[in-house]
Amino acid sequence: HGPYQPHEPGYGLDQPGYSPYEDVIPDPHARMLAIKNAKAYLLKTSTKSGLNLYDHFANILTKILDEQPTNTVDIIENISKDVKWAQFRKKMDTLRDEPLIPPTCEAAEKCKALFVREGGEEEREEVEEEMGEPALPNVMEAAFYFEQAGIGLSKDESYYIFLALKNLIRVQPIQKCRFWGKILGLEMNYIIAEVQLREGEEEEGEEGEGTAAEGEKETGEAEEDEQKEKEAEPPKSTYKPPPEIPKELHGTGTNKFVYFVCNEPGKPWVKLPPVTPAQIVCARKIKKFFTGWLDAPVVSFPPFPGNEANYLRAQIARISAGTHVSPTGFYQFADEEEEEEEGGADTYEENPDFEPPPVAEMVESLATWAHHVKGILKQGRCVWINPTQKSEENEEEEDEEEEEDEGEEQQEERGPPLLTLISEDEGMKDIPAWTAQASTNLIPEYSVAILQSNRWPGAYAFATGRKFENIYFGWGHKYSPESHTPELPPPAQAEFPSGPEITETVDPTVEEEMAFKIAQEEALAEAEEEEDEEGEDD
Amino acid sequence: LGASLPLLQRDYRFERVWFWGCIQGVRGAYYIAEGLGPDRAAPRSRLYSLNCLDWSLLTPATKEMLALAEQVKGRFQGDPSFEYSLAEINAEAAARLVESGKEPVMKEEARLIATVEQIDRAVGIVPRGAFVKTPLGSVHENRHFEGLSLGEAKKLSSYFHFTDPVNLKNKTLLEKADLDPSTDFLESLEHDIPRGKGSWSIQLEKGGTVVVLRSLLWLGLTFYHVPMTKQFGYVYFGTGEKNLDLPFML
């Protein structure tokens, strides 16, 4: 294996003294290691063509030195390509790479569908004329105002949501619709629309819906008898589950609005089922992230009656009840007398004489804002109902149900008074329930009053003049200064006290019985003998 | 913001300055900016502002500050000179402070420093390959970084914490053979507690044009990356509190 010729690979490497890299890497060991690493890197095989760089360079150099073309440096790239072509072997792999349809295209298709105007355009225009007020909310306008506050989605997304809402209105008989907000989830997010269906459109059979998923027991009341299975064999348990609190009727209380969700604008809207008090009460106790799939189970303790769609609906109800506000006086009661009656004033209407207070005042004093959604009682409804008697009575004290004092106070605070001022919202520790700001200090004439909720981080409201809007962007959880402690499992129930009469003992064996009998007879005989003796003595 | 950050860069001689995020207090918000010199791995200088115009430098965090800040719970107030009374929270720490001659209070500014440092350490992430380490030890941006592909972008393992690695040496030899020491010198995200679902939520927005990672441990930290491009970054918008309920929430 004689001295290497210049055109062979390996030329120059066998002369240890000569190395152009001396000044860079002084240590010989490190140099060898570096050389090895570099060579290994060059030898790495490309996944696409099966070549490696080292061989490729060697082949190029060989070819150049063989052919010795002129102006080599200018045509070096072509030489490289030629060498590669020469190496071409027929592709042995019969599998073809499937052209991966990037998800970008699917999404783009869906978004395109939003933009396409459907053929029902004429019908829609007629309908709108009948209505008088437009059903579609002006999402872009609201987005603009929220942008002043620094909250909101990007313009693209807002516009997509706008179009998606338009589709929703076309499909469902909707009287009023509003973009409620966006709740983030682990895998996908939810975009939520609050909708008021047209009068006369009732929900279909709610009884059959979802009752399989809901338990029959209330998990909220602090009662100790939790679930016990009814045994089919005797003895029959006399345990009656506490009566289920009926959910509120469609159109009232917590079910005043119907909510539609979709994961992304462009996907079909799904209607959320109405919420039951049991779900709200349980949702108060657990804190779980949403995954983004509506049919995902919610695994928690106490076990949540329902799947993620129900949990989502319950959280929406809580957030709406807690944070939907409007400038005081914007809404007024339809009829003053109704306020005192049971059921409370459920209806309110816009006050035509409303004078919007200036923005500065709205920022400074929280008394200029009022809730316009009824608060949820501890029971899980907006209107208290006595489950045993099944009659609608307001705030009566019943001995049958265990009521805590807080329940009564809450009712007083949030029950009938529908339009309470938010300045009466209690804070947590030293944190007030709301933070108010003006959107900008630089241009006070056009600034907007922004309200952030501290109890539900992510809930915002803005108001300027007659316009106002509420929105929610967040994870869907309430803020608590302390960590969340899950409810402890109930204490193990006491067993029947075990006494000697029910304790099992081993039955005596036959021998023991015989021995016992003999012993008894002997004792008897002795006793008789003693009596005889005593008798004789007398 | 756009006007004041370049000015900051000039005044403090940073090579790069960026907007870190915003911590919302009850009465106001803190806007935080970070600046770096030529070495990317050096401790960063942080500045905060209440109105995006006037920036004040924050001193680097010390271990005591970090320890104390973990004790303080609740929202930030929005006022940097607000003092938290430590006596309620942790009697021992307060006693120690009193002995050393200081008052048993913690200023909100210190809490801010510690919180920002914690967040950066815990959830400041970068995509794999974005930074390279030269043999001399300094860290530079990788000019050849073309971005992650879509498939890679969906995996947690393609993102690293941008902090000194703690567990890197514990990996098995087999795994180490696959690693490339110039790019894989940071800790990957897939070992974040809790495992499995992890404490990150990965989402593709806009049909895959943007990858968004949200941290579930510090709610409000959002990291974005446009696959196949060099763009990435993270920002924090939130209340500055750690989400200790994470194990219950998954």
mmCIF file with all atom_site columns, C-alpha atoms in Angstrom, chain A residues 219-350:
data_model
loop_
_atom_site.group_PDB
_atom_site.id
_atom_site.type_symbol
_atom_site.label_atom_id
_atom_site.label_alt_id
_atom_site.label_comp_id
_atom_site.label_asym_id
_atom_site.label_entity_id
_atom_site.label_seq_id
_atom_site.pdbx_PDB_ins_code
_atom_site.Cartn_x
_atom_site.Cartn_y
_atom_site.Cartn_z
_atom_site.occupancy
_atom_site.B_iso_or_equiv
_atom_site.pdbx_formal_charge
_atom_site.auth_seq_id
_atom_site.auth_comp_id
_atom_site.auth_asym_id
_atom_site.auth_atom_id
_atom_site.pdbx_PDB_model_num
ATOM 1   C CA . THR A 1 219 ? -73.789 16.147 46.338 1.00 0.00 ? 219 THR A CA 1
ATOM 2   C CA . GLY A 1 220 ? -73.858 19.591 47.704 1.00 0.00 ? 220 GLY A CA 1
ATOM 3   C CA . GLU A 1 221 ? -75.853 19.590 50.857 1.00 0.00 ? 221 GLU A CA 1
ATOM 4   C CA . ALA A 1 222 ? -73.808 18.710 53.844 1.00 0.00 ? 222 ALA A CA 1
ATOM 5   C CA . GLU A 1 223 ? -75.525 15.491 54.572 1.00 0.00 ? 223 GLU A CA 1
ATOM 6   C CA . GLU A 1 224 ? -73.734 12.500 55.780 1.00 0.00 ? 224 GLU A CA 1
ATOM 7   C CA . ASP A 1 225 ? -75.629 9.727  54.130 1.00 0.00 ? 225 ASP A CA 1
ATOM 8   C CA . GLU A 1 226 ? -73.886 9.430  50.862 1.00 0.00 ? 226 GLU A CA 1
ATOM 9   C CA . GLN A 1 227 ? -74.533 6.840  48.268 1.00 0.00 ? 227 GLN A CA 1
ATOM 10  C CA . LYS A 1 228 ? -75.501 3.428  49.460 1.00 0.00 ? 228 LYS A CA 1
ATOM 11  C CA . GLU A 1 229 ? -76.535 0.845  47.006 1.00 0.00 ? 229 GLU A CA 1
ATOM 12  C CA . LYS A 1 230 ? -79.983 -0.491 47.318 1.00 0.00 ? 230 LYS A CA 1
ATOM 13  C CA . GLU A 1 231 ? -79.755 -4.186 47.885 1.00 0.00 ? 231 GLU A CA 1
ATOM 14  C CA . ALA A 1 232 ? -82.192 -6.278 46.034 1.00 0.00 ? 232 ALA A CA 1
ATOM 15  C CA . GLU A 1 233 ? -82.057 -8.997 48.650 1.00 0.00 ? 233 GLU A CA 1
ATOM 16  C CA . PRO A 1 234 ? -83.570 -8.592 52.062 1.00 0.00 ? 234 PRO A CA 1
ATOM 17  C CA . PRO A 1 235 ? -83.217 -6.592 54.162 1.00 0.00 ? 235 PRO A CA 1
ATOM 18  C CA . LYS A 1 236 ? -84.326 -3.726 52.016 1.00 0.00 ? 236 LYS A CA 1
ATOM 19  C CA . SER A 1 237 ? -82.692 -0.487 52.840 1.00 0.00 ? 237 SER A CA 1
ATOM 20  C CA . THR A 1 238 ? -84.992 2.211  53.995 1.00 0.00 ? 238 THR A CA 1
ATOM 21  C CA . TYR A 1 239 ? -82.623 4.823  52.679 1.00 0.00 ? 239 TYR A CA 1
ATOM 22  C CA . LYS A 1 240 ? -84.233 7.367  50.455 1.00 0.00 ? 240 LYS A CA 1
ATOM 23  C CA . PRO A 1 241 ? -81.937 9.550  48.464 1.00 0.00 ? 241 PRO A CA 1
ATOM 24  C CA . PRO A 1 242 ? -82.436 13.230 49.112 1.00 0.00 ? 242 PRO A CA 1
ATOM 25  C CA . PRO A 1 243 ? -84.792 14.555 46.501 1.00 0.00 ? 243 PRO A CA 1
ATOM 26  C CA . GLU A 1 244 ? -83.251 15.955 43.407 1.00 0.00 ? 244 GLU A CA 1
ATOM 27  C CA . ILE A 1 245 ? -83.496 19.660 43.088 1.00 0.00 ? 245 ILE A CA 1
ATOM 28  C CA . PRO A 1 246 ? -85.164 20.355 39.777 1.00 0.00 ? 246 PRO A CA 1
ATOM 29  C CA . LYS A 1 247 ? -83.306 22.452 37.327 1.00 0.00 ? 247 LYS A CA 1
ATOM 30  C CA . GLU A 1 248 ? -84.595 25.799 36.406 1.00 0.00 ? 248 GLU A CA 1
ATOM 31  C CA . LEU A 1 249 ? -86.898 26.151 33.517 1.00 0.00 ? 249 LEU A CA 1
ATOM 32  C CA . HIS A 1 250 ? -85.628 27.134 30.184 1.00 0.00 ? 250 HIS A CA 1
ATOM 33  C CA . GLY A 1 251 ? -85.595 30.856 29.937 1.00 0.00 ? 251 GLY A CA 1
ATOM 34  C CA . THR A 1 252 ? -85.287 31.582 33.619 1.00 0.00 ? 252 THR A CA 1
ATOM 35  C CA . GLY A 1 253 ? -82.560 31.771 36.169 1.00 0.00 ? 253 GLY A CA 1
ATOM 36  C CA . THR A 1 254 ? -79.416 29.951 35.321 1.00 0.00 ? 254 THR A CA 1
ATOM 37  C CA . ASN A 1 255 ? -80.903 28.668 32.120 1.00 0.00 ? 255 ASN A CA 1
ATOM 38  C CA . LYS A 1 256 ? -81.885 32.043 30.878 1.00 0.00 ? 256 LYS A CA 1
ATOM 39  C CA . PHE A 1 257 ? -79.603 31.854 27.910 1.00 0.00 ? 257 PHE A CA 1
ATOM 40  C CA . VAL A 1 258 ? -78.640 28.979 25.735 1.00 0.00 ? 258 VAL A CA 1
ATOM 41  C CA . TYR A 1 259 ? -74.995 28.554 24.985 1.00 0.00 ? 259 TYR A CA 1
ATOM 42  C CA . PHE A 1 260 ? -73.369 27.290 21.852 1.00 0.00 ? 260 PHE A CA 1
ATOM 43  C CA . VAL A 1 261 ? -69.735 26.351 21.664 1.00 0.00 ? 261 VAL A CA 1
ATOM 44  C CA . CYS A 1 262 ? -67.303 25.513 18.980 1.00 0.00 ? 262 CYS A CA 1
ATOM 45  C CA . ASN A 1 263 ? -63.649 24.714 19.115 1.00 0.00 ? 263 ASN A CA 1
ATOM 46  C CA . GLU A 1 264 ? -62.632 26.990 16.306 1.00 0.00 ? 264 GLU A CA 1
ATOM 47  C CA . PRO A 1 265 ? -64.508 29.355 14.087 1.00 0.00 ? 265 PRO A CA 1
ATOM 48  C CA . GLY A 1 266 ? -65.487 27.334 11.093 1.00 0.00 ? 266 GLY A CA 1
ATOM 49  C CA . LYS A 1 267 ? -66.330 24.223 13.015 1.00 0.00 ? 267 LYS A CA 1
ATOM 50  C CA . PRO A 1 268 ? -69.984 23.460 13.643 1.00 0.00 ? 268 PRO A CA 1
ATOM 51  C CA . TRP A 1 269 ? -71.597 24.922 16.727 1.00 0.00 ? 269 TRP A CA 1
ATOM 52  C CA . VAL A 1 270 ? -72.717 22.572 19.458 1.00 0.00 ? 270 VAL A CA 1
ATOM 53  C CA . LYS A 1 271 ? -75.479 23.420 21.850 1.00 0.00 ? 271 LYS A CA 1
ATOM 54  C CA . LEU A 1 272 ? -74.680 22.958 25.497 1.00 0.00 ? 272 LEU A CA 1
ATOM 55  C CA . PRO A 1 273 ? -77.276 21.217 27.633 1.00 0.00 ? 273 PRO A CA 1
ATOM 56  C CA . PRO A 1 274 ? -79.070 23.225 30.275 1.00 0.00 ? 274 PRO A CA 1
ATOM 57  C CA . VAL A 1 275 ? -77.434 23.245 33.640 1.00 0.00 ? 275 VAL A CA 1
ATOM 58  C CA . THR A 1 276 ? -78.795 21.615 36.746 1.00 0.00 ? 276 THR A CA 1
ATOM 59  C CA . PRO A 1 277 ? -78.274 22.808 40.298 1.00 0.00 ? 277 PRO A CA 1
ATOM 60  C CA . ALA A 1 278 ? -76.423 19.642 41.203 1.00 0.00 ? 278 ALA A CA 1
ATOM 61  C CA . GLN A 1 279 ? -73.879 20.392 38.541 1.00 0.00 ? 279 GLN A CA 1
ATOM 62  C CA . ILE A 1 280 ? -73.323 23.913 39.731 1.00 0.00 ? 280 ILE A CA 1
ATOM 63  C CA . VAL A 1 281 ? -72.936 22.840 43.287 1.00 0.00 ? 281 VAL A CA 1
ATOM 64  C CA . CYS A 1 282 ? -70.416 20.216 42.328 1.00 0.00 ? 282 CYS A CA 1
ATOM 65  C CA . ALA A 1 283 ? -68.574 22.550 40.002 1.00 0.00 ? 283 ALA A CA 1
ATOM 66  C CA . ARG A 1 284 ? -67.990 24.819 42.944 1.00 0.00 ? 284 ARG A CA 1
ATOM 67  C CA . LYS A 1 285 ? -66.030 22.116 44.641 1.00 0.00 ? 285 LYS A CA 1
ATOM 68  C CA . ILE A 1 286 ? -63.764 20.946 41.891 1.00 0.00 ? 286 ILE A CA 1
ATOM 69  C CA . LYS A 1 287 ? -61.194 22.692 39.824 1.00 0.00 ? 287 LYS A CA 1
ATOM 70  C CA . LYS A 1 288 ? -60.285 21.014 36.597 1.00 0.00 ? 288 LYS A CA 1
ATOM 71  C CA . PHE A 1 289 ? -58.803 22.103 33.333 1.00 0.00 ? 289 PHE A CA 1
ATOM 72  C CA . PHE A 1 290 ? -60.886 21.744 30.232 1.00 0.00 ? 290 PHE A CA 1
ATOM 73  C CA . THR A 1 291 ? -59.381 19.459 27.669 1.00 0.00 ? 291 THR A CA 1
ATOM 74  C CA . GLY A 1 292 ? -61.209 20.751 24.639 1.00 0.00 ? 292 GLY A CA 1
ATOM 75  C CA . TRP A 1 293 ? -63.281 17.670 23.985 1.00 0.00 ? 293 TRP A CA 1
ATOM 76  C CA . LEU A 1 294 ? -66.894 18.097 24.949 1.00 0.00 ? 294 LEU A CA 1
ATOM 77  C CA . ASP A 1 295 ? -67.497 14.462 25.680 1.00 0.00 ? 295 ASP A CA 1
ATOM 78  C CA . ALA A 1 296 ? -64.494 14.004 27.920 1.00 0.00 ? 296 ALA A CA 1
ATOM 79  C CA . PRO A 1 297 ? -65.336 12.650 31.350 1.00 0.00 ? 297 PRO A CA 1
ATOM 80  C CA . VAL A 1 298 ? -64.665 14.815 34.332 1.00 0.00 ? 298 VAL A CA 1
ATOM 81  C CA . VAL A 1 299 ? -62.904 12.670 36.880 1.00 0.00 ? 299 VAL A CA 1
ATOM 82  C CA . SER A 1 300 ? -63.015 14.260 40.246 1.00 0.00 ? 300 SER A CA 1
ATOM 83  C CA . PHE A 1 301 ? -64.134 13.915 43.768 1.00 0.00 ? 301 PHE A CA 1
ATOM 84  C CA . PRO A 1 302 ? -66.994 14.536 44.521 1.00 0.00 ? 302 PRO A CA 1
ATOM 85  C CA . PRO A 1 303 ? -67.933 12.847 41.272 1.00 0.00 ? 303 PRO A CA 1
ATOM 86  C CA . PHE A 1 304 ? -69.200 15.345 38.820 1.00 0.00 ? 304 PHE A CA 1
ATOM 87  C CA . PRO A 1 305 ? -72.580 14.444 37.378 1.00 0.00 ? 305 PRO A CA 1
ATOM 88  C CA . GLY A 1 306 ? -71.916 14.809 33.716 1.00 0.00 ? 306 GLY A CA 1
ATOM 89  C CA . ASN A 1 307 ? -69.158 15.149 31.219 1.00 0.00 ? 307 ASN A CA 1
ATOM 90  C CA . GLU A 1 308 ? -67.105 18.089 30.140 1.00 0.00 ? 308 GLU A CA 1
ATOM 91  C CA . ALA A 1 309 ? -69.989 19.724 28.323 1.00 0.00 ? 309 ALA A CA 1
ATOM 92  C CA . ASN A 1 310 ? -71.913 19.899 31.576 1.00 0.00 ? 310 ASN A CA 1
ATOM 93  C CA . TYR A 1 311 ? -68.914 21.157 33.487 1.00 0.00 ? 311 TYR A CA 1
ATOM 94  C CA . LEU A 1 312 ? -68.347 23.817 30.886 1.00 0.00 ? 312 LEU A CA 1
ATOM 95  C CA . ARG A 1 313 ? -71.950 24.888 31.076 1.00 0.00 ? 313 ARG A CA 1
ATOM 96  C CA . ALA A 1 314 ? -71.812 25.061 34.844 1.00 0.00 ? 314 ALA A CA 1
ATOM 97  C CA . GLN A 1 315 ? -68.708 27.218 34.790 1.00 0.00 ? 315 GLN A CA 1
ATOM 98  C CA . ILE A 1 316 ? -70.259 29.485 32.190 1.00 0.00 ? 316 ILE A CA 1
ATOM 99  C CA . ALA A 1 317 ? -73.293 29.887 34.401 1.00 0.00 ? 317 ALA A CA 1
ATOM 100 C CA . ARG A 1 318 ? -71.138 30.761 37.405 1.00 0.00 ? 318 ARG A CA 1
ATOM 101 C CA . ILE A 1 319 ? -69.042 33.218 35.493 1.00 0.00 ? 319 ILE A CA 1
ATOM 102 C CA . SER A 1 320 ? -72.062 34.897 33.993 1.00 0.00 ? 320 SER A CA 1
ATOM 103 C CA . ALA A 1 321 ? -73.730 35.184 37.332 1.00 0.00 ? 321 ALA A CA 1
ATOM 104 C CA . GLY A 1 322 ? -70.653 36.531 38.952 1.00 0.00 ? 322 GLY A CA 1
ATOM 105 C CA . THR A 1 323 ? -69.318 38.940 36.443 1.00 0.00 ? 323 THR A CA 1
ATOM 106 C CA . HIS A 1 324 ? -71.866 40.192 33.990 1.00 0.00 ? 324 HIS A CA 1
ATOM 107 C CA . VAL A 1 325 ? -72.332 43.834 34.733 1.00 0.00 ? 325 VAL A CA 1
ATOM 108 C CA . SER A 1 326 ? -73.707 46.889 33.102 1.00 0.00 ? 326 SER A CA 1
ATOM 109 C CA . PRO A 1 327 ? -73.778 50.542 33.984 1.00 0.00 ? 327 PRO A CA 1
ATOM 110 C CA . THR A 1 328 ? -76.231 51.236 36.763 1.00 0.00 ? 328 THR A CA 1
ATOM 111 C CA . GLY A 1 329 ? -79.517 52.376 35.479 1.00 0.00 ? 329 GLY A CA 1
ATOM 112 C CA . PHE A 1 330 ? -79.098 50.939 32.045 1.00 0.00 ? 330 PHE A CA 1
ATOM 113 C CA . TYR A 1 331 ? -81.510 48.230 32.906 1.00 0.00 ? 331 TYR A CA 1
ATOM 114 C CA . GLN A 1 332 ? -84.482 48.750 35.091 1.00 0.00 ? 332 GLN A CA 1
ATOM 115 C CA . PHE A 1 333 ? -87.160 46.509 36.341 1.00 0.00 ? 333 PHE A CA 1
ATOM 116 C CA . ALA A 1 334 ? -90.085 46.130 34.057 1.00 0.00 ? 334 ALA A CA 1
ATOM 117 C CA . ASP A 1 335 ? -92.552 46.475 36.811 1.00 0.00 ? 335 ASP A CA 1
ATOM 118 C CA . GLU A 1 336 ? -91.688 47.711 40.225 1.00 0.00 ? 336 GLU A CA 1
ATOM 119 C CA . GLU A 1 337 ? -94.234 45.582 42.000 1.00 0.00 ? 337 GLU A CA 1
ATOM 120 C CA . GLU A 1 338 ? -92.795 42.376 40.786 1.00 0.00 ? 338 GLU A CA 1
ATOM 121 C CA . GLU A 1 339 ? -89.703 42.884 42.794 1.00 0.00 ? 339 GLU A CA 1
ATOM 122 C CA . GLU A 1 340 ? -91.320 41.750 45.981 1.00 0.00 ? 340 GLU A CA 1
ATOM 123 C CA . GLU A 1 341 ? -92.978 38.678 44.673 1.00 0.00 ? 341 GLU A CA 1
ATOM 124 C CA . GLU A 1 342 ? -91.544 35.269 44.617 1.00 0.00 ? 342 GLU A CA 1
ATOM 125 C CA . GLY A 1 343 ? -89.343 34.446 41.756 1.00 0.00 ? 343 GLY A CA 1
ATOM 126 C CA . GLY A 1 344 ? -87.915 37.904 41.944 1.00 0.00 ? 344 GLY A CA 1
ATOM 127 C CA . ALA A 1 345 ? -87.796 40.247 39.074 1.00 0.00 ? 345 ALA A CA 1
ATOM 128 C CA . ASP A 1 346 ? -86.547 38.108 36.323 1.00 0.00 ? 346 ASP A CA 1
ATOM 129 C CA . THR A 1 347 ? -87.088 40.494 33.582 1.00 0.00 ? 347 THR A CA 1
ATOM 130 C CA . TYR A 1 348 ? -85.509 43.762 33.002 1.00 0.00 ? 348 TYR A CA 1
ATOM 131 C CA . GLU A 1 349 ? -85.569 46.069 30.143 1.00 0.00 ? 349 GLU A CA 1
ATOM 132 C CA . GLU A 1 350 ? -83.482 48.841 28.878 1.00 0.00 ? 350 GLU A CA 1
#
